[in-house]
């Protein structure tokens, strides 16, 4: 009896371990050497590896993520800043929102020579605007407008929000004046005219 | 005893136990009659043998359970050896199975290729549209364009001079979408496009131009 139990355990424990290991345990590219090269070790490294793995598991291409991660860590983002960017990416991806604008905003800050802290702050703000913009696009769809390119519409609306427009204001203007006369000329390219006026 | 006599030692033992062959027996007896050393050895051995046979002891029968115990002990040893081998093999098989599972999982989820840096001017993918952008800046020695479509490559894509003085142009191949961009003047200064229909704050204190590429006709 004991022998049978031992055999069952020998088979089930590895299988359980395979499925119960924390997310990211099987990220195939090890970022440890990259992190250690930039002085990130110990708990910070463990946390980053876990987050990195979660982002990969959420569906972001590992090749794309590694390239991005390599660039931003080389630019001088510290562990906390890297974690915040990865968390925002993960959140957007899980919500079904475009995550690439976040990557692009970081790269834009790098190209413009902005300090890492500021790059991350602006990127996270941009991420928040994208989430709000998704709500605006959803609201317009509920009002009967067709969306030909959701990602494009979300990015464009996020741009309007960054100019100081409020989400409800955008919806109201588009609904009452129509897409063409709402004052958001770019939206014409992405919103169908068949909505309510 | 001489060196050649050593072979007769074995014969002596067999002679005493009656297991010797007739030819060997004749040979040994002949040798014992001629060799005093071997004759003395034979006497000693046969004396001991005789003494053992006439020892006044009582023959004791082994207890009936002795054989059973001995056999049980041997069987037990056999079983424990078998159990040890089984356990060892099972453990190795389990470890091997773990490595195999992890290897298969790793193979299935491996990255397609090691990352390589993005290249400005990379060949456009399918489903792209051609967009021509002009920029007027007479004082510039070089003008490049960078933005979301180049992953904000700091060098950007170089623009070329048109026939008209101070006017620069570039043909882009991009997928439908919304792209922020800037011009790079003389390799340093980033400025927005004054001709762009949309502009938006970049969050870093500057402005970005917006390039709209709808899914319909070419812009």
Coordinates of C-alpha atoms in Angstrom, one line a residue:
Chain A
X1 CA 0.0 0.0 0.0
X2 CA 2.8 2.4 1.0
X3 CA 4.6 1.5 -2.1
X4 CA 1.6 2.3 -4.3
X5 CA 1.1 5.7 -2.6
X6 CA 4.8 6.5 -3.1
X7 CA 4.5 5.6 -6.8
X8 CA 1.4 7.8 -7.2
X9 CA 3.1 10.7 -5.5
X10 CA 6.2 10.3 -7.7
X11 CA 4.1 10.8 -10.7
X12 CA 1.6 13.4 -9.5
X13 CA 4.0 15.7 -7.7
X14 CA 6.0 16.6 -10.8
X15 CA 2.8 17.1 -12.8
X16 CA 1.2 19.3 -10.2
X17 CA 4.4 21.3 -9.9
X18 CA 4.3 21.8 -13.7
X19 CA 0.9 23.4 -13.5
X20 CA 1.1 25.1 -10.2
X21 CA 4.4 26.8 -10.6
X22 CA 4.1 30.6 -10.5
X23 CA 3.4 32.3 -13.8
X24 CA 6.5 33.1 -15.6
X25 CA 8.5 30.2 -14.4
X26 CA 8.7 28.9 -17.9
X27 CA 9.5 32.1 -19.7
X28 CA 12.0 30.7 -22.2
X29 CA 14.4 33.7 -22.4
X30 CA 16.1 34.2 -19.1
X31 CA 16.3 37.9 -18.3
X32 CA 18.6 37.3 -15.3
X33 CA 21.9 38.0 -17.1
X34 CA 20.4 41.2 -18.5
X35 CA 19.1 42.3 -15.1
X36 CA 22.3 41.4 -13.3
X37 CA 24.3 43.3 -15.8
X38 CA 22.3 46.4 -14.7
X39 CA 22.6 45.7 -11.0
X40 CA 19.2 44.1 -10.4
X41 CA 19.5 41.1 -8.2
X42 CA 17.8 39.1 -5.4
X43 CA 14.1 39.9 -4.7
X44 CA 14.0 42.6 -7.3
X45 CA 15.1 40.2 -10.0
X46 CA 12.6 37.5 -8.8
X47 CA 9.8 40.0 -9.0
X48 CA 10.8 41.3 -12.4
X49 CA 11.1 37.8 -13.8
X50 CA 7.7 36.9 -12.5
X51 CA 6.1 40.0 -14.1
X52 CA 8.0 39.5 -17.3
X53 CA 6.7 35.9 -17.5
X54 CA 3.2 37.1 -16.8
X55 CA 3.4 39.6 -19.6
X56 CA 4.6 36.8 -22.0
X57 CA 1.8 34.5 -20.8
X58 CA -0.8 37.3 -21.4
X59 CA 0.1 37.0 -25.1
X60 CA 2.8 39.6 -25.8
X61 CA 5.4 38.2 -28.1
X62 CA 8.5 37.3 -26.1
X63 CA 10.7 38.6 -28.9
X64 CA 9.0 41.9 -28.9
X65 CA 9.0 42.1 -25.1
X66 CA 12.6 41.1 -24.7
X67 CA 13.8 43.7 -27.3
X68 CA 11.7 46.4 -25.5
X69 CA 12.9 45.3 -22.0
X70 CA 16.5 45.3 -23.2
X71 CA 16.2 48.8 -24.6
X72 CA 14.5 50.3 -21.5
X73 CA 16.8 48.6 -19.0
X74 CA 19.8 49.8 -21.0
X75 CA 18.3 53.3 -20.9
X76 CA 18.5 53.3 -17.1
X77 CA 15.1 52.4 -15.8
X78 CA 15.4 50.9 -12.3
X79 CA 13.6 47.9 -11.0
X80 CA 10.6 49.8 -9.7
X81 CA 10.2 51.7 -13.0
X82 CA 10.6 48.6 -15.0
X83 CA 7.9 46.9 -12.8
X84 CA 5.5 49.8 -13.3
X85 CA 5.8 49.6 -17.1
X86 CA 5.4 45.8 -17.1
X87 CA 2.4 46.1 -14.8
X88 CA 0.7 48.7 -17.1
X89 CA 1.4 46.5 -20.1
X90 CA 0.0 43.5 -18.4
X91 CA -3.1 45.4 -17.3
X92 CA -3.8 46.8 -20.8
X93 CA -3.3 43.4 -22.4
X94 CA -5.6 41.7 -19.9
X95 CA -8.3 44.3 -20.6
X96 CA -8.0 43.7 -24.3
X97 CA -6.6 47.2 -24.9
X98 CA -3.6 48.0 -27.2
X99 CA -0.4 47.8 -25.3
X100 CA 2.0 48.9 -28.0
X101 CA 1.2 52.6 -27.5
X102 CA 2.8 52.1 -24.0
X103 CA 5.9 50.7 -25.6
X104 CA 6.0 53.5 -28.1
X105 CA 5.6 56.2 -25.5
X106 CA 8.5 54.8 -23.6
X107 CA 10.6 54.7 -26.7
X108 CA 9.5 58.3 -27.6
X109 CA 10.7 59.5 -24.2
X110 CA 14.0 57.7 -24.8
X111 CA 14.4 59.2 -28.2
X112 CA 13.7 62.7 -26.8
X113 CA 16.3 62.2 -24.1
X114 CA 13.8 62.4 -21.2
X115 CA 15.0 61.1 -17.8
X116 CA 13.8 57.6 -17.0
X117 CA 11.5 58.7 -14.1
X118 CA 9.7 61.2 -16.3
X119 CA 9.4 58.7 -19.1
X120 CA 7.7 56.2 -16.8
X121 CA 5.3 58.8 -15.3
X122 CA 4.3 60.1 -18.8
X123 CA 3.9 56.5 -20.0
X124 CA 1.7 55.5 -17.1
X125 CA -0.5 58.6 -17.6
X126 CA -0.7 57.7 -21.3
X127 CA -1.7 54.2 -20.3
X128 CA -4.5 55.6 -18.1
X129 CA -5.7 57.8 -20.9
X130 CA -5.8 54.7 -23.2
X131 CA -8.1 53.0 -20.7
X132 CA -10.4 56.0 -20.5
X133 CA -10.4 56.3 -24.3
X134 CA -11.5 52.7 -24.6
X135 CA -14.4 53.6 -22.4
X136 CA -15.3 56.5 -24.7
X137 CA -15.1 54.3 -27.8
X138 CA -17.3 51.7 -26.1
X139 CA -19.8 54.4 -25.2
X140 CA -19.9 55.6 -28.8
X141 CA -20.4 52.0 -30.0
X142 CA -23.3 51.7 -27.6
X143 CA -24.8 54.9 -29.1
X144 CA -24.8 53.1 -32.4
X145 CA -21.5 54.3 -34.1
X146 CA -19.5 51.7 -35.9
X147 CA -15.8 51.5 -35.3
X148 CA -13.6 50.5 -38.2
X149 CA -10.3 50.4 -36.3
X150 CA -10.7 50.1 -32.6
X151 CA -7.0 50.5 -31.8
X152 CA -6.7 53.6 -33.9
X153 CA -9.9 55.1 -32.4
X154 CA -8.7 54.5 -28.9
X155 CA -5.3 56.1 -29.5
X156 CA -6.9 59.1 -31.2
X157 CA -9.4 59.6 -28.4
X158 CA -6.5 59.2 -25.8
X159 CA -4.9 62.1 -27.7
X160 CA -8.0 64.2 -27.3
X161 CA -8.2 63.4 -23.6
X162 CA -4.5 64.5 -23.3
X163 CA -5.6 67.9 -24.7
X164 CA -8.0 68.3 -21.8
X165 CA -11.3 67.0 -23.2
X166 CA -13.4 65.0 -20.8
X167 CA -14.7 61.5 -21.8
X168 CA -18.3 62.5 -21.4
X169 CA -17.7 65.7 -23.4
X170 CA -16.3 63.8 -26.3
X171 CA -19.2 61.4 -26.4
X172 CA -21.7 64.1 -26.1
X173 CA -20.2 66.2 -28.9
X174 CA -20.0 63.3 -31.3
X175 CA -23.5 62.2 -30.5
X176 CA -25.1 65.6 -30.7
X177 CA -23.1 67.1 -33.6
X178 CA -22.2 64.0 -35.5
X179 CA -18.7 62.7 -36.2
X180 CA -18.0 65.3 -38.9
X181 CA -18.9 68.4 -37.0
X182 CA -17.8 67.3 -33.5
X183 CA -14.5 69.0 -33.8
X184 CA -12.5 65.8 -33.7
X185 CA -11.7 65.5 -37.4
X186 CA -9.5 62.5 -37.0
X187 CA -12.3 60.4 -35.7
X188 CA -13.9 60.5 -39.1
X189 CA -11.4 58.0 -40.3
X190 CA -12.3 55.5 -37.6
X191 CA -16.0 56.0 -36.7
X192 CA -18.9 55.1 -39.0
X193 CA -21.5 57.8 -39.7
X194 CA -24.4 55.5 -39.0
X195 CA -24.7 56.5 -35.3
X196 CA -27.3 58.6 -33.6
X197 CA -27.2 62.3 -34.1
Chain B
X1 CA 58.9 -31.7 0.7
X2 CA 60.4 -31.1 -2.6
X3 CA 59.0 -28.8 -5.2
X4 CA 57.8 -31.6 -7.5
X5 CA 56.0 -33.2 -4.5
X6 CA 53.4 -30.4 -4.3
X7 CA 51.1 -32.1 -6.8
X8 CA 50.8 -35.1 -4.5
X9 CA 49.2 -33.0 -1.7
X10 CA 45.9 -32.8 -3.6
X11 CA 46.2 -36.5 -4.3
X12 CA 46.6 -37.2 -0.6
X13 CA 43.4 -35.5 0.3
X14 CA 41.4 -37.3 -2.4
X15 CA 43.1 -40.5 -1.4
X16 CA 41.9 -40.2 2.1
X17 CA 38.3 -39.4 1.0
X18 CA 38.3 -42.2 -1.5
X19 CA 37.8 -39.9 -4.5
X20 CA 41.1 -40.7 -6.2
X21 CA 41.3 -42.4 -9.6
X22 CA 43.1 -45.8 -9.8
X23 CA 46.0 -44.6 -11.8
X24 CA 46.5 -41.7 -9.5
X25 CA 46.3 -44.0 -6.5
X26 CA 49.0 -46.2 -7.8
X27 CA 51.2 -43.3 -8.6
X28 CA 50.7 -41.8 -5.1
X29 CA 51.4 -45.0 -3.3
X30 CA 54.6 -45.5 -5.3
X31 CA 55.7 -42.0 -4.5
X32 CA 54.9 -42.3 -0.8
X33 CA 57.1 -45.4 -0.7
X34 CA 60.0 -43.5 -2.2
X35 CA 59.6 -40.0 -0.7
X36 CA 60.1 -39.8 3.1
X37 CA 58.9 -36.2 3.3
X38 CA 55.6 -36.9 1.6
X39 CA 55.2 -40.1 3.6
X40 CA 55.5 -38.0 6.8
X41 CA 53.0 -35.5 5.6
X42 CA 50.6 -38.3 4.7
X43 CA 50.9 -39.8 8.1
X44 CA 50.1 -36.4 9.8
X45 CA 47.1 -35.9 7.6
X46 CA 45.7 -39.4 8.0
X47 CA 46.3 -39.1 11.8
X48 CA 44.1 -36.0 12.1
X49 CA 41.5 -37.6 10.0
X50 CA 41.5 -40.7 12.1
X51 CA 41.4 -38.6 15.3
X52 CA 38.3 -36.7 14.0
X53 CA 36.6 -39.9 13.1
X54 CA 37.1 -41.4 16.6
X55 CA 36.3 -38.2 18.5
X56 CA 34.0 -39.2 21.4
X57 CA 31.3 -36.6 20.8
X58 CA 27.6 -36.9 20.5
X59 CA 26.1 -36.3 17.1
X60 CA 23.5 -33.5 17.4
X61 CA 20.7 -33.1 14.9
X62 CA 19.9 -29.5 13.8
X63 CA 16.7 -28.1 15.1
X64 CA 13.8 -28.5 12.6
X65 CA 13.2 -24.7 12.3
X66 CA 16.8 -24.0 11.4
X67 CA 16.4 -24.8 7.7
X68 CA 13.2 -22.8 7.5
X69 CA 14.8 -19.8 9.1
X70 CA 17.8 -19.9 6.9
X71 CA 15.7 -20.2 3.8
X72 CA 13.4 -17.4 5.0
X73 CA 16.4 -15.1 5.6
X74 CA 17.8 -15.8 2.1
X75 CA 14.3 -15.1 0.6
X76 CA 14.0 -11.9 2.6
X77 CA 17.4 -10.7 1.4
X78 CA 16.4 -11.5 -2.2
X79 CA 13.1 -9.5 -1.7
X80 CA 14.8 -6.5 -0.2
X81 CA 17.3 -6.4 -3.0
X82 CA 14.5 -6.6 -5.5
X83 CA 12.5 -3.8 -3.7
X84 CA 15.7 -1.6 -3.6
X85 CA 16.1 -2.1 -7.3
X86 CA 12.5 -1.3 -8.0
X87 CA 12.5 1.8 -5.9
X88 CA 15.7 3.1 -7.6
X89 CA 14.5 2.4 -11.1
X90 CA 11.1 4.1 -10.3
X91 CA 12.9 7.1 -8.9
X92 CA 15.1 7.4 -11.9
X93 CA 12.1 7.0 -14.2
X94 CA 10.2 9.8 -12.4
X95 CA 13.2 12.2 -12.6
X96 CA 13.6 11.4 -16.2
X97 CA 9.9 12.0 -16.8
X98 CA 10.1 15.4 -15.1
X99 CA 13.1 16.4 -17.3
X100 CA 11.3 15.2 -20.4
X101 CA 8.1 17.1 -19.6
X102 CA 10.1 20.3 -18.9
X103 CA 12.1 19.8 -22.1
X104 CA 9.0 19.3 -24.2
X105 CA 7.3 22.3 -22.5
X106 CA 10.4 24.5 -23.1
X107 CA 10.7 23.4 -26.7
X108 CA 7.0 24.2 -27.4
X109 CA 7.2 27.6 -25.8
X110 CA 10.6 28.6 -27.0
X111 CA 11.1 32.1 -28.6
X112 CA 11.2 32.2 -32.3
X113 CA 14.6 33.9 -32.5
X114 CA 16.9 36.0 -30.5
X115 CA 15.9 39.6 -30.4
X116 CA 17.6 42.0 -32.8
X117 CA 17.5 45.8 -32.8
X118 CA 14.9 47.5 -34.9
X119 CA 16.1 48.8 -38.2
X120 CA 15.0 52.1 -39.5
X121 CA 13.8 51.7 -43.1
X122 CA 13.0 48.0 -42.5
X123 CA 11.1 46.5 -45.4
X124 CA 7.4 47.1 -45.0
X125 CA 5.1 44.2 -44.2
X126 CA 2.1 43.2 -46.3
X127 CA -1.1 45.2 -45.7
X128 CA 0.8 48.5 -45.6
X129 CA -0.1 51.8 -47.4
X130 CA 2.1 54.3 -49.0
X131 CA 2.1 57.8 -47.5
X132 CA 4.1 60.7 -48.8
X133 CA 5.1 63.4 -46.3
X134 CA 6.5 66.8 -47.1
X135 CA 8.3 69.2 -44.8
X136 CA 9.5 72.7 -45.5
X137 CA 12.6 73.7 -43.6
X138 CA 15.1 75.8 -45.7
X139 CA 17.8 76.1 -43.1
X140 CA 18.2 72.3 -42.5
X141 CA 21.2 70.4 -43.7
X142 CA 19.6 67.1 -43.0
X143 CA 16.0 66.1 -42.1
X144 CA 14.8 62.8 -40.8
X145 CA 11.4 61.6 -39.6
X146 CA 10.8 59.4 -36.5
X147 CA 7.8 58.2 -34.7
X148 CA 5.6 55.3 -33.8
X149 CA 6.3 53.7 -37.2
X150 CA 10.0 53.6 -36.6
X151 CA 9.6 52.7 -32.9
X152 CA 11.0 56.2 -32.2
X153 CA 14.4 55.3 -33.6
X154 CA 16.6 58.3 -32.6
X155 CA 18.2 58.4 -36.0
X156 CA 14.9 58.2 -37.9
X157 CA 14.3 57.7 -41.6
X158 CA 16.2 60.3 -43.7
X159 CA 14.1 62.5 -45.9
X160 CA 15.4 63.6 -49.3
X161 CA 15.4 67.0 -50.9
X162 CA 12.8 67.7 -53.6
X163 CA 13.5 70.0 -56.5
X164 CA 12.1 73.0 -54.6
X165 CA 14.4 74.8 -52.2
X166 CA 14.0 73.9 -48.6
X167 CA 11.3 71.2 -49.2
X168 CA 12.0 67.7 -48.0
X169 CA 10.0 64.6 -48.7
X170 CA 9.7 60.9 -47.8
X171 CA 7.6 57.9 -48.9
X172 CA 6.5 55.8 -46.0
X173 CA 4.9 52.4 -46.0
X174 CA 2.8 51.9 -42.9
X175 CA -0.1 49.8 -41.7
X176 CA -3.4 51.5 -41.1
X177 CA -3.5 53.1 -37.7
X178 CA -2.7 56.3 -35.8
X179 CA 1.0 57.3 -35.6
X180 CA 2.7 60.1 -33.6
X181 CA 5.8 61.6 -35.3
X182 CA 8.3 64.4 -35.3
X183 CA 11.0 65.6 -37.6
X184 CA 14.7 65.5 -36.7
X185 CA 16.5 68.6 -37.9
X186 CA 20.3 68.3 -38.4
X187 CA 20.3 65.1 -36.2
X188 CA 19.2 66.9 -33.0
X189 CA 16.1 69.0 -32.9
X190 CA 12.7 67.3 -32.8
X191 CA 9.9 69.4 -34.2
X192 CA 6.2 68.6 -35.1
X193 CA 4.8 68.8 -38.6
X194 CA 3.0 72.2 -39.0
X195 CA 1.1 70.7 -41.9
X196 CA -0.3 67.7 -40.0
X197 CA -4.1 67.8 -39.5
X198 CA -3.8 66.7 -35.9
X199 CA -1.3 67.5 -33.2
X200 CA -1.3 66.4 -29.6
X201 CA 0.9 67.1 -26.5
X202 CA 3.6 64.5 -26.2
X203 CA 3.5 64.6 -22.3
X204 CA 7.2 65.5 -22.2
X205 CA 6.6 69.2 -22.8
X206 CA 6.5 69.1 -26.6
X207 CA 4.1 68.3 -29.4
X208 CA 3.6 65.4 -31.7
X209 CA 2.1 65.4 -35.1
X210 CA -0.5 62.7 -35.8
X211 CA -0.5 60.6 -39.0
X212 CA -3.9 59.0 -39.7
X213 CA -3.9 56.0 -42.0
X214 CA -7.4 54.7 -42.3
X215 CA -8.2 51.2 -43.6
X216 CA -9.8 52.6 -46.7
X217 CA -8.0 54.3 -49.6
X218 CA -4.4 55.3 -49.6
X219 CA -3.9 58.7 -47.9

